[in-house]
PDB file of C-alpha atoms in Angstrom:
ATOM      1  CA  MET A   1       4.366 -12.750   6.294  1.00 77.00           C
ATOM      2  CA  ILE A   2       4.617 -16.479   6.720  1.00 79.00           C
ATOM      3  CA  PRO A   3       7.437 -18.100   5.455  1.00 75.00           C
ATOM      4  CA  THR A   4       6.983 -20.696   2.727  1.00 78.00           C
ATOM      5  CA  ARG A   5       8.566 -24.489   3.015  1.00 75.00           C
ATOM      6  CA  SER A   6      11.648 -23.474   1.363  1.00 76.00           C
ATOM      7  CA  GLY A   7      12.279 -20.259   3.386  1.00 75.00           C
ATOM      8  CA  LYS A   8      13.130 -18.070   0.508  1.00 77.00           C
ATOM      9  CA  LYS A   9       9.439 -16.791  -0.040  1.00 81.00           C
ATOM     10  CA  PHE A  10       6.570 -15.422   1.529  1.00 86.00           C
ATOM     11  CA  LEU A  11       3.096 -15.210   1.637  1.00 88.00           C
ATOM     12  CA  LEU A  12       1.307 -11.828   3.039  1.00 88.00           C
ATOM     13  CA  MET A  13      -1.711 -13.213   5.463  1.00 88.00           C
ATOM     14  CA  LEU A  14      -4.431 -10.494   5.555  1.00 89.00           C
ATOM     15  CA  ASN A  15      -7.841 -11.252   7.282  1.00 90.00           C
ATOM     16  CA  GLY A  16      -7.044 -14.804   6.923  1.00 90.00           C
ATOM     17  CA  TYR A  17      -6.051 -15.182   3.729  1.00 93.00           C
ATOM     18  CA  THR A  18      -2.787 -15.674   1.874  1.00 91.00           C
ATOM     19  CA  TYR A  19      -1.269 -13.446  -0.891  1.00 92.00           C
ATOM     20  CA  SER A  20       1.699 -14.331  -3.165  1.00 91.00           C
ATOM     21  CA  ARG A  21       3.984 -11.422  -4.346  1.00 89.00           C
ATOM     22  CA  VAL A  22       4.541 -11.399  -7.720  1.00 87.00           C
ATOM     23  CA  HIS A  23       7.752 -10.628  -8.989  1.00 75.00           C
ATOM     24  CA  TYR A  24       9.235  -9.627  -5.975  1.00 71.00           C
ATOM     25  CA  GLY A  25       7.723  -6.586  -6.533  1.00 74.00           C
ATOM     26  CA  GLN A  26       4.743  -5.446  -3.961  1.00 85.00           C
ATOM     27  CA  HIS A  27       1.943  -6.407  -5.675  1.00 90.00           C
ATOM     28  CA  TRP A  28       0.190  -9.674  -3.749  1.00 91.00           C
ATOM     29  CA  LEU A  29      -2.161 -11.784  -5.395  1.00 93.00           C
ATOM     30  CA  CYS A  30      -4.242 -14.346  -3.825  1.00 94.00           C
ATOM     31  CA  SER A  31      -2.776 -17.294  -2.986  1.00 91.00           C
ATOM     32  CA  SER A  32      -5.943 -19.210  -4.751  1.00 91.00           C
ATOM     33  CA  LYS A  33      -5.573 -17.056  -8.070  1.00 88.00           C
ATOM     34  CA  ALA A  34      -5.444 -20.882  -9.678  1.00 85.00           C
ATOM     35  CA  GLN A  35      -8.690 -21.324  -8.939  1.00 89.00           C
ATOM     36  CA  GLY A  36      -9.533 -17.812 -10.648  1.00 90.00           C
ATOM     37  CA  CYS A  37      -9.889 -15.741  -6.952  1.00 94.00           C
ATOM     38  CA  THR A  38      -8.832 -12.068  -8.301  1.00 92.00           C
ATOM     39  CA  ALA A  39      -8.504 -10.569  -4.905  1.00 94.00           C
ATOM     40  CA  ARG A  40      -5.338  -8.696  -4.675  1.00 93.00           C
ATOM     41  CA  VAL A  41      -2.970  -6.316  -2.496  1.00 93.00           C
ATOM     42  CA  GLN A  42      -0.567  -3.638  -3.085  1.00 91.00           C
ATOM     43  CA  ARG A  43       1.768  -2.537  -0.440  1.00 85.00           C
ATOM     44  CA  ILE A  44       4.639   0.061  -0.447  1.00 79.00           C
ATOM     45  CA  TYR A  45       8.019  -0.540   0.964  1.00 79.00           C
ATOM     46  CA  ASP A  46       7.326   0.250   4.248  1.00 80.00           C
ATOM     47  CA  GLY A  47       5.181  -2.196   4.175  1.00 76.00           C
ATOM     48  CA  THR A  48       1.790  -0.149   4.348  1.00 81.00           C
ATOM     49  CA  VAL A  49      -1.290  -1.512   2.367  1.00 82.00           C
ATOM     50  CA  ILE A  50      -2.041   0.867  -0.126  1.00 85.00           C
ATOM     51  CA  ARG A  51      -4.670  -0.324  -2.238  1.00 88.00           C
ATOM     52  CA  VAL A  52      -6.789  -3.767  -1.202  1.00 87.00           C
ATOM     53  CA  ASN A  53      -9.622  -5.750  -3.469  1.00 92.00           C
ATOM     54  CA  THR A  54     -10.598  -8.289  -0.609  1.00 88.00           C
ATOM     55  CA  GLU A  55     -13.439  -9.784  -2.987  1.00 92.00           C
ATOM     56  CA  HIS A  56     -12.749 -13.673  -2.924  1.00 94.00           C
ATOM     57  CA  THR A  57     -14.215 -16.121  -4.663  1.00 94.00           C
ATOM     58  CA  HIS A  58     -13.749 -18.878  -2.200  1.00 94.00           C
ATOM     59  CA  PRO A  59     -13.390 -19.282   2.028  1.00 93.00           C
ATOM     60  CA  PRO A  60     -10.287 -18.072   3.401  1.00 92.00           C
ATOM     61  CA  PRO A  61      -7.735 -20.639   3.923  1.00 89.00           C
ATOM     62  CA  LYS A  62      -7.146 -23.155   7.629  1.00 89.00           C
ATOM     63  CA  TYR A  63      -3.737 -22.810   8.796  1.00 86.00           C
ATOM     64  CA  ILE A  64      -2.490 -24.396  12.697  1.00 86.00           C
ATOM     65  CA  ILE A  65       0.009 -23.273  14.066  1.00 87.00           C
ATOM     66  CA  LYS A  66       2.837 -25.192  15.491  1.00 84.00           C
ATOM     67  CA  ASN A  67       6.430 -24.277  16.901  1.00 83.00           C
ATOM     68  CA  GLY A  68       6.179 -20.735  15.390  1.00 79.00           C
ATOM     69  CA  SER A  69       5.385 -22.116  12.066  1.00 80.00           C
ATOM     70  CA  TYR A  70       2.014 -22.398  10.132  1.00 81.00           C
ATOM     71  CA  PHE A  71       0.321 -25.441   8.441  1.00 81.00           C
ATOM     72  CA  LYS A  72      -2.591 -25.491   6.019  1.00 82.00           C
ATOM     73  CA  VAL A  73      -4.947 -28.399   7.058  1.00 83.00           C
TER      74      VAL A  73
END
């Protein structure tokens, strides 16, 4: 889990791709959904991934880690 800049929300990282949570549920959509990517992840409350579509329409984003924080490059 990666905290956003505001610190109020988190991104899920799986296989180098990031996903954002939908309506505080356990469904996560690819962070590039605005560009038409339909990849998604469904988790149950203990964190177990139960359903995945990892067919992305783009390469994974690149991040650097500095002082424990992720920065997209």
